[in-house]
PDB file of C-alpha atoms in Angstrom:
ATOM      1  CA  MET A  24      -0.133   2.865 -18.734  1.00  0.00           C
ATOM      2  CA  THR A  25      -3.527   1.241 -18.420  1.00  0.00           C
ATOM      3  CA  SER A  26      -6.672   3.429 -18.479  1.00  0.00           C
ATOM      4  CA  SER A  27      -8.917   0.726 -16.945  1.00  0.00           C
ATOM      5  CA  VAL A  28     -10.681   1.237 -13.629  1.00  0.00           C
ATOM      6  CA  PRO A  29      -8.536  -0.388 -10.946  1.00  0.00           C
ATOM      7  CA  ALA A  30      -9.618  -3.393  -8.913  1.00  0.00           C
ATOM      8  CA  ALA A  31     -10.841  -3.184  -5.343  1.00  0.00           C
ATOM      9  CA  LEU A  32      -8.620  -0.933  -3.196  1.00  0.00           C
ATOM     10  CA  MET A  33      -7.715  -1.312   0.465  1.00  0.00           C
ATOM     11  CA  ALA A  34      -5.550   0.395   3.018  1.00  0.00           C
ATOM     12  CA  ALA A  35      -2.427  -1.644   3.792  1.00  0.00           C
ATOM     13  CA  GLY A  36      -3.052  -1.226   7.508  1.00  0.00           C
ATOM     14  CA  ASP A  37      -6.419  -2.978   7.106  1.00  0.00           C
ATOM     15  CA  LEU A  38      -4.622  -6.115   5.866  1.00  0.00           C
ATOM     16  CA  THR A  39      -3.339  -6.937   9.348  1.00  0.00           C
ATOM     17  CA  LYS A  40      -5.112  -9.994  10.744  1.00  0.00           C
ATOM     18  CA  ARG A  41      -6.353 -10.832   7.237  1.00  0.00           C
ATOM     19  CA  PRO A  42      -6.333 -14.677   6.936  1.00  0.00           C
ATOM     20  CA  VAL A  43      -3.809 -16.393   4.662  1.00  0.00           C
ATOM     21  CA  VAL A  44      -5.796 -19.159   2.952  1.00  0.00           C
ATOM     22  CA  THR A  45      -4.754 -21.905   0.566  1.00  0.00           C
ATOM     23  CA  LEU A  46      -6.707 -22.570  -2.669  1.00  0.00           C
ATOM     24  CA  GLY A  47      -8.048 -25.661  -0.877  1.00  0.00           C
ATOM     25  CA  GLY A  48      -9.668 -23.424   1.799  1.00  0.00           C
ATOM     26  CA  GLU A  49      -7.231 -24.052   4.657  1.00  0.00           C
ATOM     27  CA  ALA A  50      -6.411 -20.972   6.777  1.00  0.00           C
ATOM     28  CA  VAL A  51      -2.706 -21.420   7.624  1.00  0.00           C
ATOM     29  CA  ALA A  52      -1.836 -18.023   9.130  1.00  0.00           C
ATOM     30  CA  GLN A  53      -2.871 -14.417   9.388  1.00  0.00           C
ATOM     31  CA  VAL A  54      -1.156 -11.222   8.287  1.00  0.00           C
ATOM     32  CA  LYS A  55       0.858  -9.600  11.058  1.00  0.00           C
ATOM     33  CA  ASP A  56       2.521  -6.871   8.997  1.00  0.00           C
ATOM     34  CA  VAL A  57       2.788  -5.684   5.403  1.00  0.00           C
ATOM     35  CA  VAL A  58       6.256  -5.075   3.974  1.00  0.00           C
ATOM     36  CA  LEU A  59       6.386  -2.656   1.040  1.00  0.00           C
ATOM     37  CA  ASP A  60       8.920  -2.330  -1.782  1.00  0.00           C
ATOM     38  CA  GLY A  61       9.008   1.448  -2.269  1.00  0.00           C
ATOM     39  CA  ALA A  62      11.234   1.351  -5.336  1.00  0.00           C
ATOM     40  CA  GLY A  63       8.832  -0.971  -7.156  1.00  0.00           C
ATOM     41  CA  GLY A  64       5.663   0.516  -5.645  1.00  0.00           C
ATOM     42  CA  ARG A  65       4.389  -2.898  -4.675  1.00  0.00           C
ATOM     43  CA  ILE A  66       3.873  -5.179  -1.656  1.00  0.00           C
ATOM     44  CA  ALA A  67       7.093  -7.059  -0.957  1.00  0.00           C
ATOM     45  CA  GLY A  68       5.417  -9.633   1.280  1.00  0.00           C
ATOM     46  CA  PHE A  69       3.917 -10.254   4.697  1.00  0.00           C
ATOM     47  CA  THR A  70       5.100 -11.161   8.163  1.00  0.00           C
ATOM     48  CA  LEU A  71       2.689 -13.624   9.734  1.00  0.00           C
ATOM     49  CA  ALA A  72       1.003 -14.611  12.948  1.00  0.00           C
ATOM     50  CA  GLY A  73      -0.767 -17.849  13.843  1.00  0.00           C
ATOM     51  CA  ARG A  74      -4.537 -18.339  13.859  1.00  0.00           C
ATOM     52  CA  GLY A  75      -6.753 -18.888  16.900  1.00  0.00           C
ATOM     53  CA  LEU A  76      -4.919 -20.297  19.918  1.00  0.00           C
ATOM     54  CA  LEU A  77      -1.655 -20.051  17.919  1.00  0.00           C
ATOM     55  CA  SER A  78      -2.136 -16.324  17.246  1.00  0.00           C
ATOM     56  CA  GLY A  79       1.384 -15.241  18.257  1.00  0.00           C
ATOM     57  CA  PRO A  80       4.070 -14.237  15.728  1.00  0.00           C
ATOM     58  CA  LEU A  81       5.277 -16.998  13.423  1.00  0.00           C
ATOM     59  CA  ARG A  82       8.816 -17.648  12.321  1.00  0.00           C
ATOM     60  CA  LYS A  83       7.438 -17.686   8.798  1.00  0.00           C
ATOM     61  CA  SER A  84       6.745 -14.997   6.215  1.00  0.00           C
ATOM     62  CA  LEU A  85       5.036 -14.806   2.836  1.00  0.00           C
ATOM     63  CA  PRO A  86       6.975 -13.204  -0.039  1.00  0.00           C
ATOM     64  CA  TRP A  87       4.717 -11.558  -2.563  1.00  0.00           C
ATOM     65  CA  ALA A  88       6.086 -13.863  -5.282  1.00  0.00           C
ATOM     66  CA  ALA A  89       4.371 -16.728  -3.492  1.00  0.00           C
ATOM     67  CA  VAL A  90       0.973 -15.014  -3.268  1.00  0.00           C
ATOM     68  CA  HIS A  91      -1.702 -16.331  -5.640  1.00  0.00           C
ATOM     69  CA  ALA A  92      -3.879 -13.279  -5.172  1.00  0.00           C
ATOM     70  CA  LEU A  93      -4.785 -10.573  -2.724  1.00  0.00           C
ATOM     71  CA  GLY A  94      -8.507 -10.813  -2.162  1.00  0.00           C
ATOM     72  CA  VAL A  95     -10.973  -8.547  -0.389  1.00  0.00           C
ATOM     73  CA  ASP A  96     -11.297 -11.025   2.509  1.00  0.00           C
ATOM     74  CA  ALA A  97      -8.069 -13.089   2.424  1.00  0.00           C
ATOM     75  CA  VAL A  98      -4.580 -13.477   1.016  1.00  0.00           C
ATOM     76  CA  MET A  99      -4.653 -16.546  -1.254  1.00  0.00           C
ATOM     77  CA  ILE A 100      -1.758 -18.946  -1.642  1.00  0.00           C
ATOM     78  CA  THR A 101      -1.528 -22.253  -3.505  1.00  0.00           C
ATOM     79  CA  SER A 102      -0.483 -24.263  -0.419  1.00  0.00           C
ATOM     80  CA  ALA A 103       1.193 -23.953   2.976  1.00  0.00           C
ATOM     81  CA  GLU A 104       4.492 -24.691   1.279  1.00  0.00           C
ATOM     82  CA  ALA A 105       4.442 -21.117  -0.014  1.00  0.00           C
ATOM     83  CA  LEU A 106       5.412 -19.868   3.471  1.00  0.00           C
ATOM     84  CA  GLU A 107       9.131 -19.177   3.918  1.00  0.00           C
ATOM     85  CA  ASP A 108      11.507 -18.301   6.761  1.00  0.00           C
ATOM     86  CA  LYS A 109      10.712 -14.906   8.333  1.00  0.00           C
ATOM     87  CA  SER A 110      13.981 -13.423   7.014  1.00  0.00           C
ATOM     88  CA  ALA A 111      12.775 -13.860   3.427  1.00  0.00           C
ATOM     89  CA  VAL A 112      10.614 -10.777   3.880  1.00  0.00           C
ATOM     90  CA  ALA A 113      11.453  -8.995   7.101  1.00  0.00           C
ATOM     91  CA  SER A 114      15.205  -8.712   6.344  1.00  0.00           C
ATOM     92  CA  SER A 115      14.838  -8.010   2.612  1.00  0.00           C
ATOM     93  CA  GLU A 116      17.305  -5.307   1.619  1.00  0.00           C
ATOM     94  CA  GLU A 117      14.859  -4.249  -1.072  1.00  0.00           C
ATOM     95  CA  ALA A 118      12.048  -3.563   1.480  1.00  0.00           C
ATOM     96  CA  SER A 119      11.826   0.162   1.722  1.00  0.00           C
ATOM     97  CA  GLY A 120       9.224   2.757   0.853  1.00  0.00           C
ATOM     98  CA  LEU A 121       6.275   4.920   1.963  1.00  0.00           C
ATOM     99  CA  VAL A 122       6.156   4.788   5.781  1.00  0.00           C
ATOM    100  CA  ARG A 123       3.556   6.391   7.989  1.00  0.00           C
ATOM    101  CA  GLY A 124       4.691   9.858   8.846  1.00  0.00           C
ATOM    102  CA  ALA A 125       6.498  10.486   5.579  1.00  0.00           C
ATOM    103  CA  ARG A 126       5.980  13.958   4.238  1.00  0.00           C
ATOM    104  CA  VAL A 127       4.202  14.412   0.856  1.00  0.00           C
ATOM    105  CA  LEU A 128       5.973  17.273  -0.932  1.00  0.00           C
ATOM    106  CA  THR A 129       5.609  19.186  -4.177  1.00  0.00           C
ATOM    107  CA  ASP A 130       8.677  19.148  -6.418  1.00  0.00           C
ATOM    108  CA  GLN A 131       9.187  22.721  -5.157  1.00  0.00           C
ATOM    109  CA  GLY A 132       9.494  21.452  -1.572  1.00  0.00           C
ATOM    110  CA  VAL A 133       6.061  22.529  -0.304  1.00  0.00           C
ATOM    111  CA  GLN A 134       4.580  20.002   2.145  1.00  0.00           C
ATOM    112  CA  VAL A 135       0.939  19.133   1.217  1.00  0.00           C
ATOM    113  CA  GLY A 136       0.446  16.265   3.621  1.00  0.00           C
ATOM    114  CA  THR A 137       1.713  13.496   5.894  1.00  0.00           C
ATOM    115  CA  VAL A 138       1.283   9.843   5.059  1.00  0.00           C
ATOM    116  CA  LEU A 139      -1.109   7.935   7.323  1.00  0.00           C
ATOM    117  CA  ASP A 140      -1.286   4.752   5.310  1.00  0.00           C
ATOM    118  CA  VAL A 141      -0.801   3.428   1.771  1.00  0.00           C
ATOM    119  CA  VAL A 142      -3.532   2.055  -0.453  1.00  0.00           C
ATOM    120  CA  VAL A 143      -2.978  -1.148  -2.419  1.00  0.00           C
ATOM    121  CA  GLU A 144      -4.906  -2.844  -5.221  1.00  0.00           C
ATOM    122  CA  ALA A 145      -6.417  -6.276  -4.875  1.00  0.00           C
ATOM    123  CA  GLY A 146      -5.388  -8.982  -7.362  1.00  0.00           C
ATOM    124  CA  ARG A 147      -2.074 -10.514  -8.323  1.00  0.00           C
ATOM    125  CA  GLU A 148       0.158  -7.483  -8.684  1.00  0.00           C
ATOM    126  CA  GLY A 149       0.045  -6.018  -5.154  1.00  0.00           C
ATOM    127  CA  ARG A 150       0.477  -2.452  -6.438  1.00  0.00           C
ATOM    128  CA  VAL A 151       0.626   0.580  -4.218  1.00  0.00           C
ATOM    129  CA  VAL A 152      -1.786   2.930  -5.956  1.00  0.00           C
ATOM    130  CA  GLY A 153      -2.409   5.709  -3.447  1.00  0.00           C
ATOM    131  CA  VAL A 154      -1.749   7.222  -0.042  1.00  0.00           C
ATOM    132  CA  GLU A 155      -4.036   8.171   2.800  1.00  0.00           C
ATOM    133  CA  MET A 156      -2.662  11.391   4.269  1.00  0.00           C
ATOM    134  CA  SER A 157      -3.362  14.255   6.628  1.00  0.00           C
ATOM    135  CA  SER A 158      -3.380  17.365   4.463  1.00  0.00           C
ATOM    136  CA  THR A 159      -1.899  20.823   5.061  1.00  0.00           C
ATOM    137  CA  GLU A 160      -3.225  24.214   4.100  1.00  0.00           C
ATOM    138  CA  ALA A 161      -1.066  24.029   0.977  1.00  0.00           C
ATOM    139  CA  LEU A 162      -3.536  21.460  -0.367  1.00  0.00           C
ATOM    140  CA  GLY A 163      -6.487  23.630   0.652  1.00  0.00           C
ATOM    141  CA  ARG A 164      -7.626  21.008   3.175  1.00  0.00           C
ATOM    142  CA  ARG A 165      -5.877  21.690   6.485  1.00  0.00           C
ATOM    143  CA  GLU A 166      -5.627  18.664   8.771  1.00  0.00           C
ATOM    144  CA  ARG A 167      -8.171  16.672   6.881  1.00  0.00           C
ATOM    145  CA  THR A 168      -7.757  13.085   5.819  1.00  0.00           C
ATOM    146  CA  VAL A 169      -7.553  12.784   2.058  1.00  0.00           C
ATOM    147  CA  PHE A 170      -6.603  10.081  -0.424  1.00  0.00           C
ATOM    148  CA  LEU A 171      -4.129  10.794  -3.210  1.00  0.00           C
ATOM    149  CA  PRO A 172      -3.783   8.518  -6.238  1.00  0.00           C
ATOM    150  CA  LEU A 173      -0.188   7.800  -7.215  1.00  0.00           C
ATOM    151  CA  GLY A 174       1.410   7.302 -10.593  1.00  0.00           C
ATOM    152  CA  ASP A 175       3.399   4.378 -11.953  1.00  0.00           C
ATOM    153  CA  CYS A 176       6.427   5.321  -9.823  1.00  0.00           C
ATOM    154  CA  PRO A 177       4.945   6.248  -6.426  1.00  0.00           C
ATOM    155  CA  ALA A 178       8.285   6.923  -4.797  1.00  0.00           C
ATOM    156  CA  MET A 179       9.332   9.418  -7.499  1.00  0.00           C
ATOM    157  CA  PRO A 180       8.098  12.871  -8.484  1.00  0.00           C
ATOM    158  CA  ALA A 181       5.768  13.998  -9.699  1.00  0.00           C
ATOM    159  CA  GLN A 182       2.353  13.094  -8.382  1.00  0.00           C
ATOM    160  CA  ASP A 183      -0.723  15.215  -9.121  1.00  0.00           C
ATOM    161  CA  THR A 184      -2.623  16.639  -6.139  1.00  0.00           C
ATOM    162  CA  GLU A 185      -5.526  17.733  -8.241  1.00  0.00           C
ATOM    163  CA  HIS A 186      -7.045  14.230  -8.057  1.00  0.00           C
ATOM    164  CA  ALA A 187      -7.092  14.103  -4.220  1.00  0.00           C
ATOM    165  CA  VAL A 188     -10.384  12.833  -2.790  1.00  0.00           C
ATOM    166  CA  GLU A 189     -11.825  12.599   0.697  1.00  0.00           C
ATOM    167  CA  GLU A 190     -13.134   8.995   0.707  1.00  0.00           C
ATOM    168  CA  LEU A 191     -11.341   5.715  -0.060  1.00  0.00           C
ATOM    169  CA  GLY A 192     -14.367   4.690  -2.115  1.00  0.00           C
ATOM    170  CA  GLU A 193     -13.708   7.620  -4.466  1.00  0.00           C
ATOM    171  CA  LEU A 194     -10.020   6.785  -4.967  1.00  0.00           C
ATOM    172  CA  ALA A 195     -10.580   4.146  -7.707  1.00  0.00           C
ATOM    173  CA  THR A 196     -12.323   6.728  -9.918  1.00  0.00           C
ATOM    174  CA  ALA A 197      -9.670   9.359  -9.150  1.00  0.00           C
ATOM    175  CA  LEU A 198      -6.959   6.862 -10.063  1.00  0.00           C
ATOM    176  CA  TRP A 199      -8.710   6.051 -13.345  1.00  0.00           C
ATOM    177  CA  ARG A 200      -8.979   9.741 -14.183  1.00  0.00           C
ATOM    178  CA  LYS A 201      -5.328  10.234 -13.345  1.00  0.00           C
ATOM    179  CA  ARG A 202      -4.359   7.406 -15.659  1.00  0.00           C
ATOM    180  CA  LEU A 203      -6.433   8.907 -18.454  1.00  0.00           C
ATOM    181  CA  ALA A 204      -4.816  12.284 -17.922  1.00  0.00           C
ATOM    182  CA  GLY A 205      -1.319  10.807 -18.356  1.00  0.00           C
ATOM    183  CA  PRO A 206       1.940  11.873 -16.699  1.00  0.00           C
ATOM    184  CA  GLY A 207       1.781  14.708 -14.200  1.00  0.00           C
ATOM    185  CA  ARG A 208       2.745  18.244 -15.084  1.00  0.00           C
ATOM    186  CA  PRO A 209       5.780  20.105 -13.748  1.00  0.00           C
ATOM    187  CA  GLY A 210       5.017  21.659 -10.378  1.00  0.00           C
ATOM    188  CA  THR A 211       2.842  18.833  -9.108  1.00  0.00           C
ATOM    189  CA  THR A 212       3.758  16.698  -6.171  1.00  0.00           C
ATOM    190  CA  GLY A 213       6.109  13.862  -5.327  1.00  0.00           C
ATOM    191  CA  LEU A 214       6.631  11.985  -2.071  1.00  0.00           C
ATOM    192  CA  GLY A 215       9.293  13.340   0.191  1.00  0.00           C
ATOM    193  CA  ALA A 216      11.125  11.589   3.033  1.00  0.00           C
ATOM    194  CA  THR A 217      10.558   8.311   1.240  1.00  0.00           C
ATOM    195  CA  GLY A 218      11.821   5.010   2.364  1.00  0.00           C
ATOM    196  CA  LEU A 219       8.471   2.843   2.456  1.00  0.00           C
ATOM    197  CA  GLY A 220       8.991  -0.069   4.911  1.00  0.00           C
ATOM    198  CA  THR A 221       6.723  -2.302   6.971  1.00  0.00           C
ATOM    199  CA  THR A 222       3.374  -0.743   7.622  1.00  0.00           C
ATOM    200  CA  GLY A 223       2.696  -2.088  11.120  1.00  0.00           C
ATOM    201  CA  GLU A 224       4.486  -2.622  14.411  1.00  0.00           C
ATOM    202  CA  GLU A 225       7.656  -3.952  12.818  1.00  0.00           C
ATOM    203  CA  ARG A 226       8.396  -0.901  10.675  1.00  0.00           C
ATOM    204  CA  THR A 227      11.870   0.397  11.312  1.00  0.00           C
ATOM    205  CA  SER A 228      11.517   4.067  10.348  1.00  0.00           C
TER     206      SER A 228
END
């Protein structure tokens, strides 16, 4: 487990309409939806829409393996040839994970929140590193939006709630502190009702 401060963080929902740009600077599509691999705790890929006058859904998708890097302003690919048939991502049997509305539970079954969105890390790995959630009284923050850093296996118990923060900008530091602290203690939280899928309109859960 690395103890370094993570790269720029962003909510997966904010990636919709993000341009998909080649290394040569050509914008070939925009993100329509984000598909998550819950078991791996990473982005599985993107479904796509056209740009400008061609802004409707495309019959193409972008598997994460073909992504050069996820940037703050764009998804970078080497060339337009990286785009594949839509079924390469949207019909992936491995695409499952943290969906909006999933309950965040302690390993004792106490609900501490409901997932509003997931937070991913910029760069080449596409890791899911946190969740944005609406908290319950059990967390001491009833019906407030908080951000919870996740461990190396975000779909598995246990995840510490003690590092929850109230701003996305604070999550990188909270994640760094969690990594320094090491594995969570018994009695901390895991994610219940898991099955992460697409994060936008095409999610199936």
